[in-house]
Amino acid sequence: MNELQTETLLIIICSVIVISYVFSILSRFIKIPSVLLLLFSGMLLRVIADAVNFQIQLPAKFIEMLGVVGLIMIVLEAGLDLKLGKAKIPLIRNSFLSALILLLLSSAVLTAILYYMLHEPLLKCMVYAIPLSIMSSSIVLPSLHALTPAKKEFLVYEASLSDILGILLFNFIAANEIINTNAVLGFSTNLLLSIVLSLVLSFVLFLIMAKTKLDIKFFLVFALLILIYSGGKIMHLPSLIIILVFGLMINNWEKIRIKYLTSIIAQDKVDEMRHLLHSITAETSFLIRTFFFILFGFTISLNLLIEREVVIVGGLMVLGLLLLRFLYLRFFLRTNLFPEVFFIPRGLITIVLFYKIPDSFKLSSFNEGILFFVIVATSLIMTIGMLFYKKPMDEMVEDAHFVKDELSKKILE
């Protein structure tokens, strides 16, 4: 491993952050998602490093840890973005059904492709197919700046719900080598327990944020959320539900009708917490996403992407995902197809879940290049859809991280 001076390392880290902000602004004009620019930058750095014979080992655990923290931030950000209410019922219903049905259909199709192409056990193929069936909110959410509010809102809900449902399905399948009634009952019990714990722990976190007199409290809450998530994983609980419920409670506190709770924490205090937490969560997600995709791009070998098996299996998967989305939007949801049909990106959650696949479910013949191919190809397809989507420049806004309060209210309320 090549030794880097401290100053050189600091220059590299800060330069990456500055470049990521430039990408976020640049994506407004060129309609290429900033995350994809980061991924390609990481791949370019790998090519340059190989050319000058510079080698550096990136610990898999470090990238996985970065991904897990990013996962927590994404789910929390999703909870802070989702507004509940009667007026939202049609939108929530349509986006939920879209996320659930496409997740299940995509998992079935990708499982079949892996099963027939790799000749591996069906359940193992399913464990690999589920992460590849999850729409990536880490790529979708920062890429919606050129869409109308209605399209943007639908995709925010769909991507967020796809993340959550996909993670729950993956945890259920990966935790059970035999799927039977006992497995379903055990998972349902854990899910119910997580929901009860979510309500209790969310209120405790609320009290910490509302009552503490210290100015430094939000990263304390983040640390507690990570502890809750890690503890829940050790106890085999779907602990991301806790993170989601916490975000939903903050964003929908005015819907709570329990006088005792609302008397303890006033609405104006919650509004202040929501504004600051949303801002800090977005900034933290931006930072983690920046380094995660740069580092992940750096690990991608271009030689893997052009292997015959990778192109055939990966191409069939991407084609299946695109065709399923087209058929669902056209014949079931009966909504405008353009550019929603192109929103099939796979990203951070797919990668994190691949790191989480238990050894007992590993596919011996699975080529990692297939994962790289699907992520790159689906992101490029989304980019192509955005490039051909026309909208007046005066209606376009900055990347999600630069959205002003007025725009946020229009979209999220």
XYZ file of C-alpha atoms in Angstrom:
413
model
C 0.000 0.000 0.000
C 1.434 3.378 -0.964
C 2.027 5.799 1.888
C 0.304 9.175 1.662
C 1.308 12.231 3.636
C -1.354 13.627 5.966
C -1.556 16.868 4.010
C -1.934 15.005 0.716
C -4.731 12.875 2.157
C -6.539 15.984 3.443
C -6.223 17.634 0.031
C -7.714 14.545 -1.646
C -10.631 14.317 0.807
C -11.506 18.011 0.574
C -11.124 18.013 -3.211
C -13.565 15.104 -3.484
C -16.145 17.027 -1.432
C -15.720 20.173 -3.536
C -15.978 18.162 -6.767
C -19.135 16.473 -5.484
C -20.756 19.864 -4.848
C -19.735 20.956 -8.352
C -21.304 17.772 -9.748
C -24.530 18.518 -7.861
C -24.750 21.960 -9.436
C -23.592 20.735 -12.850
C -26.237 17.986 -12.903
C -28.901 20.706 -13.027
C -27.783 21.687 -16.507
C -26.595 18.418 -18.046
C -29.327 16.235 -16.445
C -26.797 13.550 -15.509
C -27.240 12.454 -11.862
C -24.421 13.666 -9.629
C -24.149 10.170 -8.143
C -23.397 8.724 -11.583
C -20.710 11.382 -12.101
C -19.174 10.314 -8.775
C -19.280 6.650 -9.787
C -17.573 7.397 -13.105
C -15.013 9.569 -11.306
C -14.136 6.647 -9.065
C -13.774 4.389 -12.106
C -11.559 7.000 -13.810
C -9.379 7.223 -10.702
C -9.012 3.431 -10.823
C -7.854 3.616 -14.460
C -5.325 6.377 -13.601
C -4.114 4.474 -10.520
C -3.585 1.316 -12.592
C -1.770 3.316 -15.292
C 0.749 4.791 -12.815
C 0.935 1.501 -10.883
C -0.517 3.065 -7.732
C -2.151 0.450 -5.529
C -4.194 0.972 -2.408
C -6.239 -1.578 -0.529
C -9.716 -0.420 0.457
C -10.971 -2.580 3.342
C -14.330 -4.131 2.437
C -15.518 -3.576 6.010
C -14.871 0.157 5.726
C -16.947 0.465 2.536
C -19.647 -1.710 4.102
C -19.690 0.441 7.265
C -19.944 3.595 5.163
C -22.815 2.004 3.263
C -24.676 1.012 6.446
C -24.465 4.557 7.843
C -25.632 5.823 4.457
C -28.498 3.327 4.576
C -29.615 4.657 7.967
C -29.430 8.226 6.692
C -31.428 7.323 3.565
C -34.224 5.677 5.575
C -34.305 8.571 8.046
C -34.366 11.059 5.184
C -37.215 9.059 3.625
C -39.199 9.281 6.867
C -38.570 13.020 7.007
C -39.793 13.337 3.396
C -42.994 11.274 3.647
C -46.091 13.258 4.566
C -49.137 11.307 5.735
C -52.788 12.360 5.493
C -56.068 11.711 3.704
C -55.085 13.839 0.717
C -51.981 11.677 0.260
C -53.815 8.334 0.333
C -54.058 7.894 -3.490
C -50.406 8.879 -3.929
C -49.209 6.624 -1.084
C -51.360 3.744 -2.346
C -50.100 4.017 -5.939
C -46.466 4.432 -4.961
C -46.671 1.615 -2.379
C -48.242 -0.803 -4.870
C -45.723 0.220 -7.519
C -42.798 -0.362 -5.139
C -44.176 -3.663 -3.796
C -45.399 -5.247 -7.046
C -42.327 -4.258 -9.045
C -40.082 -5.503 -6.217
C -41.809 -8.901 -6.169
C -42.013 -9.258 -9.967
C -38.421 -8.105 -10.442
C -37.204 -10.511 -7.747
C -39.040 -13.388 -9.454
C -37.680 -12.552 -12.935
C -34.096 -11.982 -11.769
C -34.224 -15.166 -9.679
C -35.282 -17.090 -12.791
C -32.449 -15.541 -14.852
C -29.827 -16.447 -12.240
C -31.309 -19.918 -11.762
C -31.264 -20.824 -15.456
C -28.005 -19.062 -16.331
C -25.887 -20.053 -13.303
C -27.576 -23.380 -12.381
C -27.443 -22.581 -8.667
C -30.019 -23.382 -5.909
C -33.237 -21.387 -6.268
C -33.227 -19.849 -2.763
C -29.646 -18.637 -3.156
C -30.551 -17.062 -6.482
C -33.459 -15.300 -4.791
C -31.173 -13.822 -2.110
C -29.009 -12.328 -4.883
C -32.012 -11.178 -6.932
C -33.709 -9.139 -4.179
C -30.965 -6.473 -3.789
C -30.868 -6.106 -7.579
C -34.648 -5.526 -7.572
C -34.576 -2.487 -5.261
C -34.851 0.978 -6.779
C -32.068 3.130 -5.359
C -33.351 6.217 -3.560
C -29.726 7.335 -3.127
C -29.610 7.841 -6.915
C -33.259 8.743 -7.576
C -33.778 11.458 -4.944
C -30.859 13.725 -5.979
C -31.863 13.323 -9.648
C -35.398 14.740 -9.574
C -34.563 18.412 -9.988
C -35.781 18.542 -13.618
C -39.177 16.903 -13.024
C -42.568 18.428 -12.288
C -43.705 18.377 -8.623
C -46.266 15.598 -9.297
C -43.708 13.296 -10.939
C -41.148 14.171 -8.305
C -43.491 13.389 -5.414
C -44.492 9.993 -6.833
C -40.861 8.952 -7.346
C -39.856 10.158 -3.861
C -42.498 7.902 -2.302
C -41.846 4.974 -4.653
C -38.059 4.987 -4.211
C -38.287 5.379 -0.429
C -40.843 2.570 -0.107
C -38.855 0.344 -2.482
C -35.830 0.708 -0.195
C -37.776 -0.198 2.935
C -39.783 -3.071 1.433
C -36.701 -4.484 -0.290
C -34.684 -4.476 2.917
C -37.506 -6.201 4.825
C -37.872 -8.872 2.118
C -34.109 -9.436 1.973
C -33.841 -9.787 5.764
C -36.701 -12.294 5.771
C -35.288 -14.489 2.981
C -31.634 -14.262 4.114
C -32.532 -15.160 7.715
C -34.367 -18.366 6.790
C -32.815 -21.246 4.882
C -36.262 -22.865 4.855
C -39.342 -20.726 4.132
C -42.313 -22.121 6.056
C -45.117 -21.043 8.400
C -42.779 -20.808 11.401
C -40.419 -18.526 9.465
C -43.296 -16.229 8.481
C -44.665 -16.155 12.045
C -41.219 -15.450 13.474
C -40.600 -12.610 11.049
C -44.086 -11.158 11.662
C -43.469 -11.262 15.418
C -40.119 -9.499 15.030
C -41.720 -6.916 12.757
C -44.516 -6.234 15.275
C -41.968 -6.001 18.095
C -39.917 -3.551 16.039
C -42.965 -1.343 15.435
C -43.748 -1.248 19.191
C -40.102 -0.502 19.999
C -40.122 2.133 17.265
C -42.912 4.091 18.918
C -41.295 3.919 22.358
C -37.747 4.703 21.227
C -38.914 7.422 18.844
C -40.640 9.210 21.708
C -37.492 8.859 23.859
C -35.404 10.368 21.051
C -38.008 13.115 20.740
C -37.594 13.961 24.404
C -33.813 14.035 24.089
C -33.985 16.465 21.168
C -36.736 18.636 22.644
C -35.656 18.855 26.275
C -31.866 18.904 26.193
C -30.348 22.339 26.715
C -27.174 21.525 24.824
C -26.737 22.977 21.361
C -24.915 19.833 20.237
C -27.598 17.145 20.141
C -28.350 16.036 16.589
C -25.274 13.872 16.112
C -26.026 12.405 19.525
C -29.373 11.330 18.071
C -27.611 9.922 14.993
C -25.269 7.940 17.252
C -28.264 6.589 19.181
C -29.999 5.655 15.909
C -26.912 3.741 14.759
C -26.753 1.992 18.151
C -30.444 1.076 17.840
C -29.930 -0.215 14.306
C -26.841 -2.256 15.225
C -28.487 -3.652 18.365
C -31.587 -4.569 16.384
C -29.490 -6.393 13.773
C -27.730 -8.382 16.498
C -31.159 -9.401 17.866
C -32.381 -10.154 14.302
C -34.995 -7.404 14.348
C -35.890 -5.275 11.280
C -34.452 -2.245 13.066
C -34.718 0.093 10.067
C -38.429 0.286 10.937
C -37.391 2.179 14.070
C -35.437 4.703 11.985
C -38.353 5.127 9.585
C -40.957 5.594 12.340
C -38.769 8.199 14.037
C -38.582 10.205 10.819
C -42.325 9.802 10.168
C -43.195 10.977 13.691
C -41.137 14.130 13.305
C -42.623 14.932 9.898
C -46.219 14.149 10.927
C -46.325 15.249 14.582
C -49.340 17.461 13.935
C -51.359 14.313 13.094
C -50.940 12.909 16.622
C -54.079 13.400 18.700
C -52.771 12.259 22.109
C -52.951 15.408 24.246
C -50.437 14.178 26.815
C -47.746 13.770 24.160
C -48.485 17.028 22.360
C -48.464 18.899 25.672
C -44.971 17.626 26.472
C -43.548 18.575 23.068
C -45.078 21.617 21.383
C -45.595 21.757 17.619
C -43.271 24.754 17.149
C -40.493 22.818 18.870
C -41.076 19.889 16.528
C -41.024 22.202 13.500
C -37.647 23.532 14.608
C -36.298 20.005 15.104
C -37.649 18.877 11.740
C -36.044 21.769 9.872
C -32.624 21.308 11.478
C -32.688 17.509 11.342
C -33.731 17.543 7.691
C -30.869 19.891 6.851
C -28.251 17.920 8.779
C -29.534 14.589 7.442
C -29.340 15.847 3.859
C -25.794 17.150 4.388
C -24.685 13.909 6.062
C -26.295 11.783 3.334
C -24.556 13.923 0.734
C -21.166 13.410 2.406
C -21.557 9.656 2.845
C -22.944 9.184 -0.657
C -20.017 11.149 -2.092
C -17.329 8.942 -0.588
C -19.292 5.717 -0.937
C -19.779 6.046 -4.706
C -16.264 7.359 -5.306
C -14.814 4.397 -3.398
C -17.205 1.923 -4.985
C -16.349 3.243 -8.451
C -12.674 2.840 -7.564
C -13.248 -0.865 -6.817
C -14.838 -1.520 -10.233
C -12.556 -3.164 -12.758
C -13.481 -2.193 -16.320
C -12.304 -5.591 -17.513
C -15.131 -7.237 -15.557
C -17.768 -5.151 -17.340
C -16.880 -6.486 -20.774
C -16.762 -10.191 -19.925
C -19.189 -12.234 -22.040
C -21.026 -13.784 -19.067
C -21.370 -10.411 -17.371
C -22.808 -8.752 -20.475
C -25.287 -11.578 -21.165
C -26.567 -12.110 -17.605
C -26.428 -8.412 -16.690
C -28.054 -7.414 -19.983
C -30.939 -9.863 -19.462
C -31.466 -8.491 -15.957
C -31.525 -4.865 -17.066
C -33.854 -5.696 -19.961
C -36.175 -7.563 -17.570
C -36.259 -4.653 -15.100
C -37.029 -2.126 -17.837
C -39.726 -4.284 -19.447
C -41.465 -4.991 -16.118
C -41.536 -1.301 -15.235
C -42.932 -0.399 -18.656
C -45.698 -3.013 -18.455
C -46.673 -2.058 -14.894
C -46.818 1.680 -15.543
C -48.609 1.203 -18.854
C -51.246 -1.394 -18.014
C -51.674 -1.339 -14.219
C -50.899 2.141 -12.945
C -51.926 3.671 -16.283
C -49.826 6.748 -15.713
C -47.503 8.858 -17.822
C -44.600 6.647 -18.842
C -42.025 9.321 -19.536
C -39.553 9.633 -17.914
C -40.750 7.429 -14.990
C -40.223 4.217 -16.972
C -36.476 4.911 -17.100
C -36.159 5.205 -13.315
C -34.732 1.763 -12.593
C -31.369 2.649 -10.978
C -29.703 0.276 -8.546
C -27.196 1.735 -6.109
C -26.189 2.062 -2.486
C -28.757 -0.281 -0.917
C -28.088 -2.950 -3.544
C -24.371 -2.804 -2.766
C -24.849 -2.794 1.025
C -27.186 -5.794 0.886
C -24.679 -7.692 -1.260
C -22.169 -7.227 1.558
C -24.800 -8.640 3.944
C -25.426 -11.909 2.069
C -24.640 -14.747 4.534
C -21.913 -17.221 3.582
C -24.481 -20.029 3.476
C -26.258 -18.224 0.606
C -23.190 -17.338 -1.464
C -23.317 -18.263 -5.156
C -20.042 -19.875 -6.159
C -20.487 -19.051 -9.849
C -21.712 -15.448 -9.460
C -19.421 -12.931 -11.170
C -19.183 -9.598 -9.306
C -19.041 -7.902 -12.672
C -22.792 -8.620 -12.997
C -23.455 -6.382 -9.981
C -21.265 -3.620 -11.443
C -22.881 -3.981 -14.872
C -26.455 -3.712 -13.542
C -25.662 -0.656 -11.396
C -23.880 1.185 -14.218
C -26.392 0.182 -16.938
C -29.535 1.053 -14.942
C -28.043 4.402 -13.946
C -27.201 5.157 -17.581
C -30.763 4.266 -18.641
C -32.160 6.702 -16.074
C -29.741 9.340 -17.350
C -30.885 8.788 -20.942
C -34.509 9.246 -19.850
C -33.614 12.495 -18.096
C -31.684 13.783 -21.093
C -34.719 13.369 -23.371
C -37.152 14.809 -20.814
C -37.808 18.428 -21.709
C -38.779 21.085 -19.202
C -38.354 24.887 -19.338
C -35.143 25.966 -17.648
C -36.949 28.540 -15.502
C -38.923 25.700 -13.853
C -35.838 23.674 -13.011
C -34.342 23.713 -9.517
C -31.048 22.761 -7.984
C -30.044 19.346 -6.709
C -32.131 18.171 -3.739
C -29.388 19.283 -1.354
C -29.687 22.872 -2.554
C -33.495 23.092 -2.535
C -34.836 26.108 -0.660
C -37.495 25.914 2.017
C -40.288 27.177 -0.236
C -39.721 24.436 -2.802
C -39.446 21.791 -0.082
C -42.850 22.807 1.277
C -44.468 22.626 -2.163
C -43.161 19.116 -2.758
C -43.378 17.572 0.693
C -46.527 19.093 2.186
